[in-house]
Coordinates of C-alpha atoms and ligand atoms in Angstrom, one line a residue:
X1 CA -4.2 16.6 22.0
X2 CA -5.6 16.6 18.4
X3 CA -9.6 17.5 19.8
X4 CA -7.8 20.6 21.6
X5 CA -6.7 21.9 18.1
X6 CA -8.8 24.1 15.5
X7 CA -11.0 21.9 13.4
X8 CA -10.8 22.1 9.5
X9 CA -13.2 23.4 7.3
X10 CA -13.8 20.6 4.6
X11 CA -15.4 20.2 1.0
X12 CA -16.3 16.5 0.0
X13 CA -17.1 17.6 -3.0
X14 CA -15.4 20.3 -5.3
X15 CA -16.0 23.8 -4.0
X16 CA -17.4 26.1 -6.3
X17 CA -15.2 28.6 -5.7
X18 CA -11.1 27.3 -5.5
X19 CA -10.2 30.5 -4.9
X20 CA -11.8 31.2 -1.6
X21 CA -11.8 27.6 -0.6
X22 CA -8.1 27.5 -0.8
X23 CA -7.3 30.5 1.3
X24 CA -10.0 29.5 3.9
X25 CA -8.0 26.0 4.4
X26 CA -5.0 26.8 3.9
X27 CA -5.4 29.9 6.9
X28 CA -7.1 27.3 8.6
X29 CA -4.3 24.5 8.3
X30 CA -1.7 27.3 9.4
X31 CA -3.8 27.8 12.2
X32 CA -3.8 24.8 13.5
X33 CA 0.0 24.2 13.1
X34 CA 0.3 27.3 15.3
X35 CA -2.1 25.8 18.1
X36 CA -0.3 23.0 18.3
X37 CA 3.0 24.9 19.5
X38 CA 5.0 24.8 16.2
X39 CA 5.2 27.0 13.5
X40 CA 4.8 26.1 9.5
X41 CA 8.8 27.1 9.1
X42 CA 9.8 24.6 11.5
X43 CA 7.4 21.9 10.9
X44 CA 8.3 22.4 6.6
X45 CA 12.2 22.3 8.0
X46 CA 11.8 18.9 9.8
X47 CA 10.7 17.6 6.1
X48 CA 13.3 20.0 4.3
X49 CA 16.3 18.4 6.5
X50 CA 15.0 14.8 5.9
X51 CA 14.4 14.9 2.3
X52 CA 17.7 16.7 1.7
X53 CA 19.5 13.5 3.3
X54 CA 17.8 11.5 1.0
X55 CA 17.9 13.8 -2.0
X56 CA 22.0 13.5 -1.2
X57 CA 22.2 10.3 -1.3
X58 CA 20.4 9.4 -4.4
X59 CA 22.5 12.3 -6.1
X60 CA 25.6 9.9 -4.9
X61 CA 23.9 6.9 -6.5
X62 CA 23.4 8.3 -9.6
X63 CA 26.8 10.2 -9.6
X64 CA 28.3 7.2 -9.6
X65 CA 26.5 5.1 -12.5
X66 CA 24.0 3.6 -10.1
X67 CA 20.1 3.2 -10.4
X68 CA 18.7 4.1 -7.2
X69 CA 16.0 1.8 -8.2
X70 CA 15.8 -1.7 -6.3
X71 CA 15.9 -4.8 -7.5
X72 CA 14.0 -7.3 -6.6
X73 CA 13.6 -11.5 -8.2
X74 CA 10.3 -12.5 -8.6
X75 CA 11.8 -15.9 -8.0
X76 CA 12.6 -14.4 -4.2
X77 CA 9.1 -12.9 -3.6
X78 CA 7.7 -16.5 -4.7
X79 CA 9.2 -18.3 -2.4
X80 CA 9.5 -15.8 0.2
X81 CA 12.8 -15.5 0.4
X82 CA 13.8 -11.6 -0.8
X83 CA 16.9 -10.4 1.3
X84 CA 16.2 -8.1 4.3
X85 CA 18.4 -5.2 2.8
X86 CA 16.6 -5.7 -0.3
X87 CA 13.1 -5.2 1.7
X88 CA 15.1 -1.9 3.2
X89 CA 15.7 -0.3 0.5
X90 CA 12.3 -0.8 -1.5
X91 CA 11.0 0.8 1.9
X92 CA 13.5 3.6 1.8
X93 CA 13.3 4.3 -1.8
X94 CA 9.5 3.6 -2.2
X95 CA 9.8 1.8 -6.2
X96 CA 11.5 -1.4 -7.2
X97 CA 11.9 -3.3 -10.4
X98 CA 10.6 -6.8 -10.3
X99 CA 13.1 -9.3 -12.9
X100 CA 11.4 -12.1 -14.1
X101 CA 7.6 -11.2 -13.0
X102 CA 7.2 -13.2 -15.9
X103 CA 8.3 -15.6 -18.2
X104 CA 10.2 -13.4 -21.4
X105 CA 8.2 -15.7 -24.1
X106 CA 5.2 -15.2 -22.0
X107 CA 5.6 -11.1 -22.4
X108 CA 6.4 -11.6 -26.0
X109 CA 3.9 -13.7 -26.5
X110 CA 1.3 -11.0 -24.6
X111 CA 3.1 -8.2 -26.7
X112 CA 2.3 -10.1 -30.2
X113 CA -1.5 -11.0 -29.2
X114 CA -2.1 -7.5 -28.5
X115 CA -1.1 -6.4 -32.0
X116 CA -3.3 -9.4 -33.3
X117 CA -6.2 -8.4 -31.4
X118 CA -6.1 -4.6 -32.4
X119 CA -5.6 -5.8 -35.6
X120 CA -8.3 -8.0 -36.4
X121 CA -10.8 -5.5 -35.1
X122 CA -9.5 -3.1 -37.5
X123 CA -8.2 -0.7 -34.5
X124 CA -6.0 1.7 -37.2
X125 CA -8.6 1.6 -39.4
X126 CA -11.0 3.1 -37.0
X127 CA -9.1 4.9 -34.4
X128 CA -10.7 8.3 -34.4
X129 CA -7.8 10.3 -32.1
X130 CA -6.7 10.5 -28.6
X131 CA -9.5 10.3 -25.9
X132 CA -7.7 12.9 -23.9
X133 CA -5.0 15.6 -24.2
X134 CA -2.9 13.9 -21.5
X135 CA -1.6 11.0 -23.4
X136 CA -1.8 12.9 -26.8
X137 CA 0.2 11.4 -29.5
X138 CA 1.0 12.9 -33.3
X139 CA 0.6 10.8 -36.0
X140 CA -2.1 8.0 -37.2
X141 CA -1.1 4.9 -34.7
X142 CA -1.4 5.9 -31.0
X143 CA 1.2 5.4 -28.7
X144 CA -1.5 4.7 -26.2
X145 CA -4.0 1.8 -27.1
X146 CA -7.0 2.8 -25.3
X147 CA -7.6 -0.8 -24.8
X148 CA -8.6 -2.6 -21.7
X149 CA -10.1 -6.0 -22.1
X150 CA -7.3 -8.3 -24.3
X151 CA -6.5 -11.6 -23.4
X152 CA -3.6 -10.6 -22.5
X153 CA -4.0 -7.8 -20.2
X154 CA -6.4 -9.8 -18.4
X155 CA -4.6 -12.8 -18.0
X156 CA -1.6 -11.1 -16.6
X157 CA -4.3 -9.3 -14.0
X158 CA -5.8 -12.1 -13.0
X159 CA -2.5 -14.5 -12.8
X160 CA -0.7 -16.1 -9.5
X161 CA 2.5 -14.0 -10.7
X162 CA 0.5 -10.9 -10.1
X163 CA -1.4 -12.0 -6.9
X164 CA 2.2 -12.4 -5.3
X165 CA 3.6 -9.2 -6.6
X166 CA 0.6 -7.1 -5.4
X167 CA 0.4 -8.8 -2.1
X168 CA 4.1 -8.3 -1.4
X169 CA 4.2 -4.6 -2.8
X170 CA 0.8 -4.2 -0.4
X171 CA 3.1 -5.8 2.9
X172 CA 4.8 -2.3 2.9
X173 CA 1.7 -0.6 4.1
X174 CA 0.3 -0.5 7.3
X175 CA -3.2 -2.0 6.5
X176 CA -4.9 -1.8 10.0
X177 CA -5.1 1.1 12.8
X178 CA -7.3 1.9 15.3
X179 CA -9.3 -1.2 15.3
X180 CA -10.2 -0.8 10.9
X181 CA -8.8 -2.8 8.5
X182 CA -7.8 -0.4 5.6
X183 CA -7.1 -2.6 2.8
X184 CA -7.3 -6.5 2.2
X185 CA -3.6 -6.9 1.0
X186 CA -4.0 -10.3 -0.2
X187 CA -7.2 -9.2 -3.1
X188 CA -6.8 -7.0 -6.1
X189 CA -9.5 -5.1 -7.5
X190 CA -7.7 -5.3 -11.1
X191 CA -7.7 -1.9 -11.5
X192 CA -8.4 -2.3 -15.5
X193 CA -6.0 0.6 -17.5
X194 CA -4.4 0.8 -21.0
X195 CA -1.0 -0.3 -23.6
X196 CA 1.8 1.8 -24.4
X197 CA 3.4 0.4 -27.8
X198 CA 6.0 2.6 -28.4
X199 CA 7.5 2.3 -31.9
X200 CA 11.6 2.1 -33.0
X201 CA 12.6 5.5 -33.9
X202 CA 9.5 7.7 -32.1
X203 CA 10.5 11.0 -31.0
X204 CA 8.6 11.6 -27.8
X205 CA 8.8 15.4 -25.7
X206 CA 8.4 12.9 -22.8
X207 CA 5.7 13.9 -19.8
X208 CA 6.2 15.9 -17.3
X209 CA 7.0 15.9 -13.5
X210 CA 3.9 15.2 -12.0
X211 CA 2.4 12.9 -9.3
X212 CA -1.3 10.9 -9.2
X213 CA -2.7 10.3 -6.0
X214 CA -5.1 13.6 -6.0
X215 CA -5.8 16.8 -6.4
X216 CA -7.2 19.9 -4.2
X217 CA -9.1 16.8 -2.6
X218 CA -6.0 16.0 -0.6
X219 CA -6.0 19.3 1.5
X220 CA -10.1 19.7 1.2
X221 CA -11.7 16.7 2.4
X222 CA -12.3 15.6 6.1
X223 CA -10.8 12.0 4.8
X224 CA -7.3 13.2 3.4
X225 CA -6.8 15.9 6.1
X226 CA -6.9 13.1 8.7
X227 CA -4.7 10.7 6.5
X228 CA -2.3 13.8 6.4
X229 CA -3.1 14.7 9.7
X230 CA 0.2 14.5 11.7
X231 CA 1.3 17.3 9.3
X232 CA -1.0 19.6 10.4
X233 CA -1.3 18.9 14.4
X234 CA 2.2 19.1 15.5
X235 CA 3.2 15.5 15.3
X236 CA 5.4 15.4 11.9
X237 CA 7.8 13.4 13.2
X238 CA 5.2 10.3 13.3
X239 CA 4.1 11.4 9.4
X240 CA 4.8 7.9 7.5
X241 CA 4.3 7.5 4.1
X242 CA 2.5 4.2 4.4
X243 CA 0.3 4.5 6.5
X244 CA -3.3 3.2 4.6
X245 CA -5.7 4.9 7.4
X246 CA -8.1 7.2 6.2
X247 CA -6.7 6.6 2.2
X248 CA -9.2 4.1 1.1
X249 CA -12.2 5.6 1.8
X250 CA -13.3 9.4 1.1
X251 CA -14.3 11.0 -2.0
X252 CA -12.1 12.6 -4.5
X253 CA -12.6 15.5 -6.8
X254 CA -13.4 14.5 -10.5
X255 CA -10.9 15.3 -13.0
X256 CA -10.5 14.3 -16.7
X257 CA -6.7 12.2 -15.2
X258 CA -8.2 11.2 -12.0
X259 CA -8.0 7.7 -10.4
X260 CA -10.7 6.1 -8.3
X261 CA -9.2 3.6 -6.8
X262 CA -6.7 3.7 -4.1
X263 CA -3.5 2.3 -5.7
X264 CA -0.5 1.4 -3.4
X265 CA 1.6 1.2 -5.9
X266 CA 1.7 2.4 -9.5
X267 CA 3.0 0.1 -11.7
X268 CA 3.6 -1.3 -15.5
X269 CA 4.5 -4.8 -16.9
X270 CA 7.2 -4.3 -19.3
X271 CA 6.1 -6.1 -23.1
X272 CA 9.3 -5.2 -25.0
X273 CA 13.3 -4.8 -23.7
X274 CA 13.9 -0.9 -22.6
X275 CA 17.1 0.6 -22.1
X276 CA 17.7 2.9 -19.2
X277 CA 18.1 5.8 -21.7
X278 CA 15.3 5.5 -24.6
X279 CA 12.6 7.7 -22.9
X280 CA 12.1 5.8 -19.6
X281 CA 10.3 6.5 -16.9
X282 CA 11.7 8.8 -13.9
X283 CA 10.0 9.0 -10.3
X284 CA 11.7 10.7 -7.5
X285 CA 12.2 7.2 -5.2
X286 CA 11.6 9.3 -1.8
X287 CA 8.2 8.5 0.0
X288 CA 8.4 10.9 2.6
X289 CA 8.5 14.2 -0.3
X290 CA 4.8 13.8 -0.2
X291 CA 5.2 15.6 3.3
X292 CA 7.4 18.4 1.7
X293 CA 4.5 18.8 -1.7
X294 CA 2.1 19.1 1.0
X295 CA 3.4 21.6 3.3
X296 CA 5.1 23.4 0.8
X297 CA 2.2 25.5 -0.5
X298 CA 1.9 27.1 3.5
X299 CA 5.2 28.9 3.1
X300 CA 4.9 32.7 2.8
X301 CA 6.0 32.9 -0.7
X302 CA 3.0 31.3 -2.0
X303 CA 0.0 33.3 -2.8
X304 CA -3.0 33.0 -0.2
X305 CA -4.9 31.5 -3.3
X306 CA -2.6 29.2 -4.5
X307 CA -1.3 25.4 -3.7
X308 CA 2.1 25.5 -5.8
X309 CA -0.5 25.2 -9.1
X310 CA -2.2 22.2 -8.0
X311 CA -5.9 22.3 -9.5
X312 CA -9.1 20.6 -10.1
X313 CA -9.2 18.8 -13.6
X314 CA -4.8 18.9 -14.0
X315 CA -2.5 16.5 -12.9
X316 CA -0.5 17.7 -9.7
X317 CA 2.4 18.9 -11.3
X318 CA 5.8 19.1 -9.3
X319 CA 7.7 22.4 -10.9
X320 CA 11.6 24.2 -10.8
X321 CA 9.9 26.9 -8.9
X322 CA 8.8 25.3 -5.7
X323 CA 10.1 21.7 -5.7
X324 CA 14.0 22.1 -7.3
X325 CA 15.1 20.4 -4.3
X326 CA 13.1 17.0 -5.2
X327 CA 13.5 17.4 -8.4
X328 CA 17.2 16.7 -8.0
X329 CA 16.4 13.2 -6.8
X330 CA 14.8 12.4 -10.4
X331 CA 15.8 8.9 -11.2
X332 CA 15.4 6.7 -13.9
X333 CA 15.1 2.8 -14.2
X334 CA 17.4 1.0 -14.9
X335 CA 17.3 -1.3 -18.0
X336 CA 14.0 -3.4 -18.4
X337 CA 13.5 -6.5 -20.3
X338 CA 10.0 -8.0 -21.3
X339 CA 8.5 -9.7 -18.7
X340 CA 10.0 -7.4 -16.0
X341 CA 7.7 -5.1 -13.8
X342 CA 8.4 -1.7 -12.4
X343 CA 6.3 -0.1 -9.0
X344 CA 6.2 3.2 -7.3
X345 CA 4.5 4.1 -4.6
X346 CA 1.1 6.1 -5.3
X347 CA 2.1 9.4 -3.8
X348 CA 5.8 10.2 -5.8
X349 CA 6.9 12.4 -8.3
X350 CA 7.4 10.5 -11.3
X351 CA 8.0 11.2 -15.1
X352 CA 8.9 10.0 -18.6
X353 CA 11.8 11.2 -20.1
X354 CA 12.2 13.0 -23.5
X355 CA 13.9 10.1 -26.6
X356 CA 15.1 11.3 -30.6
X357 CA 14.9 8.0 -32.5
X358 CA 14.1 5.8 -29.9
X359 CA 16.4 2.7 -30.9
X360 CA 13.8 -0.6 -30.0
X361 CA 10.3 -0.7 -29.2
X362 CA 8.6 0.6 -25.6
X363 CA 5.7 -1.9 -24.5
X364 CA 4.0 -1.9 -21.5
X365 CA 0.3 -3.0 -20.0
X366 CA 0.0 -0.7 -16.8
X367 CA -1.2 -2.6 -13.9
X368 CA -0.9 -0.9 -10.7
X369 CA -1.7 -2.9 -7.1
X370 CA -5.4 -1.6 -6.4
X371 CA -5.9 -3.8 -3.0
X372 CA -9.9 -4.4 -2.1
X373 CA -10.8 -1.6 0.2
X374 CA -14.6 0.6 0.1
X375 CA -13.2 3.6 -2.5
X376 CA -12.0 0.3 -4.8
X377 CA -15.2 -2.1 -4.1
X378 CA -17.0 0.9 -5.3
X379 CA -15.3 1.3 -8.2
X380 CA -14.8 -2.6 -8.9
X381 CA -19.1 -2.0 -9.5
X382 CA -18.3 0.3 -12.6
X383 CA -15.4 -2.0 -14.0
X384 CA -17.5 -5.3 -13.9
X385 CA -20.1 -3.0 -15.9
X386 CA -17.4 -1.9 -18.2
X387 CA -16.2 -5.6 -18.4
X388 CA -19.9 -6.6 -19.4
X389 CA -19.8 -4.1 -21.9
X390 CA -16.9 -3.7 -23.5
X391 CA -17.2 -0.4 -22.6
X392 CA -13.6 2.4 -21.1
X393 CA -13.6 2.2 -17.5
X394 CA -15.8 5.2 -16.1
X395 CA -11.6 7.0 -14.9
X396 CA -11.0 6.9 -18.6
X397 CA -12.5 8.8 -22.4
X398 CA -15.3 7.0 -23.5
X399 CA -13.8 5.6 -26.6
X400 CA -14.9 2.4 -26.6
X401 CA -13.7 0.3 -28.8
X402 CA -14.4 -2.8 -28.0
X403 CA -17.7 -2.8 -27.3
X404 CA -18.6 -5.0 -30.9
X405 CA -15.2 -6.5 -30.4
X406 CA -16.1 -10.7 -30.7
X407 CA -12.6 -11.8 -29.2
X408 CA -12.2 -9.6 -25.9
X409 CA -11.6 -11.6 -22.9
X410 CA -15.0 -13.1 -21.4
X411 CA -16.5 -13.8 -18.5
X412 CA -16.4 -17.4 -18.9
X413 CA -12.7 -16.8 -19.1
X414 CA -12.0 -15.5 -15.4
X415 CA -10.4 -17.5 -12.6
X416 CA -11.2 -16.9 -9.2
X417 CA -8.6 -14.4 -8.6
X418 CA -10.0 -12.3 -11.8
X419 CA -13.9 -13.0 -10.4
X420 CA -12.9 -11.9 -6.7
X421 CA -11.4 -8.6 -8.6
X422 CA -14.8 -7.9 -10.2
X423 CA -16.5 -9.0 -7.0
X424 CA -18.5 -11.8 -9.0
X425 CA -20.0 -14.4 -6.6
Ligands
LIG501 FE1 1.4 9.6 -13.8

């Protein structure tokens, strides 16, 4: 049916002119919906009705003093042995919390190295600013430690905890269609990012609603419009969420918050206790939304020019205007302690909420599950440079810091998982 159907016009890199490029696709993608029988009103209204159920539920949940976050015992996904509703509902809601990913001394112990490490290289002293506008921070200690190669955040990267959390957070995907493996579920690529150390009594705006998977790229490129495919060739109904095919390979668009690799799940260990209401993090724990943030820009009351404000060199942000209907499902975790790990899946809205005088600290090494596919091999290439050198990973400012830094983890100091990560023999 599909080879009957209009082909796309397709940009694998970023089209001079957005403008034109987004009315040609987006005419293009509307044409195609209406050779395949439907039109763009009914396919969006097959997502609408389905995200509304799930928007009303979570509403219930947290009308009723519930996280809709699950839980899950790291304990449980050790031994194999995590309850079937439990698996259910990290499918359904697309996040979970992980208790006990690691010892709490262990965490503490991480959290109090880092300060030692930034401290005996004279971090303060030298830090000239935030790298970036995303992240920015007021004041002369940064929230964000644009730090990637501690002991610490290494060893918890390359650890057995992480392996098992990765590999079971990776089991939700489908990793193999039409005759391709996808993804290697079982191998990380140790997607190397930065610390948050946020302070007792920080005042913090918070960050917006926004999600990170891509940009224009994901309507542009011949990769993403066949990963998004059944949206645009009359097939909706079979649209899932986690389905890898066609994700881990294509180009993106650069963009000063991009991401190379393809992550299933975002993710953060937590360094310090957080309660649920000092500035936490928020996603919107509905998988299939991606469907409605796609579609939605195809409805008549968005410009012929415009994708609902998406852009080259932003983060995709998710707005009042045209998502109020997902925004509703905005959820927050519930309370964290150290050594506890929170995921979301790579596609959802997620964002941090605004704290006056946060009461205790907010600590977190961000380690998402980057599983070893071509877009991530690639990329592993530039980390084990940037692991030589001491250098920010090439998806990050090019601070860095510790380059003449004596004490950052070695290569002498990786195990196998960490040397399969940076693809050393
Ligand atoms: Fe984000």
């Amino acid at each position: 049916m599909a080879t009957e159907l209009p082909t796309l016009p397709h940009w694998q890199t970023t089209p001079d002119d957005l403008a034109a490029a987004t009315r040609e696709v987006k005419a293009a993608l509307k044409a195609r919906i209406a050779a395949s029988g439907r039109t763009v009103e009914e396919v969006f209204a097959q997502v609408e009705a389905l995200v509304t159920e799930r928007v009303e539920e979570i509403e219930a949940e947290l009308a009723a003093g519930r996280s809709a976050w699950p839980e899950v015992d790291y304990a449980d996904i050790a031994a194999g042995t995590v309850p079937a509703e439990t698996m259910a509902l990290i499918q359904r809601r697309g996040c979970a919390v992980v208790r006990g990913h690691f010892p709490r001394e262990q965490a503490q112990a991480w959290d109090a190295e880092l300060v030692d490490y930034v401290d005996r290289n004279n971090f303060f002293q030298d830090y000239r600013g935030p790298g970036d506008d995303f992240f920015s921070t007021v004041g002369s200690k940064p929230e964000i430690y644009p730090i990637y190669w501690s002991g610490p955040q290494m060893e918890a990267r390359q650890s057995d905890e992480m392996a098992t959390v990765q590999s079971f957070l990776n089991s939700f995907w489908r990793n193999e269609s039409d005759g391709v493996q996808w993804f290697d579920p079982n191998r990380d690529a140790l997607y190397p990012d930065r610390v948050r150390r946020r302070p007792p009594g920080t005042n913090s705006g918070g960050l917006g609603h926004h999600l990170d998977p891509g940009t224009l790229d994901l309507w542009m490129t011949a990769d993403y419009q066949r990963a998004f495919g059944h949206l645009w060739d009359g097939t909706v109904e079979e649209y899932s969420p986690w389905d890898a095919a066609h994700r881990t390979a294509g180009p993106q668009y650069p963009g000063s918050t991009m991401c190379s690799a393809f992550r299933t799940f975002q993710g953060w260990t937590a360094l310090s206790d957080m309660d649920h209401d000092q500035g936490v993090l928020h996603a919107v724990p509905i998988p299939e939304a991606m469907a409605y943030l796609m579609l939605r820009p195809l409805l008549d009351d968005v410009a012929e020019d415009d994708m609902c404000g998406v852009t080259v060199g932003k983060t995709f942000p998710a707005t009042e205007r045209f998502h109020s209907l997902l925004l509703r499902a905005s959820a927050g975790i519930p309370d964290v302690r150290s050594g506890d790990s929170v995921w979301w899946h790579c596609d959802m809205i997620h964002s941090v909420a605004p704290v006056q005088d946060q009461q205790g600290w907010g600590n977190v090494m961000y380690i998402p599950a980057a599983p070893w596919c071509p877009r991530n091999e690639t990329y592993a290439a530039e980390v084990r440079r940037a692991f030589e050198a001491g250098d920010s990973p090439s998806d990050f400012p090019a601070e860095g810091y510790e380059a003449q830094w004596p004490d950052r983890f070695a290569t002498e100091q990786l195990n196998e998982t960490g040397r399969r990560g940076l693809d050393l023999a």
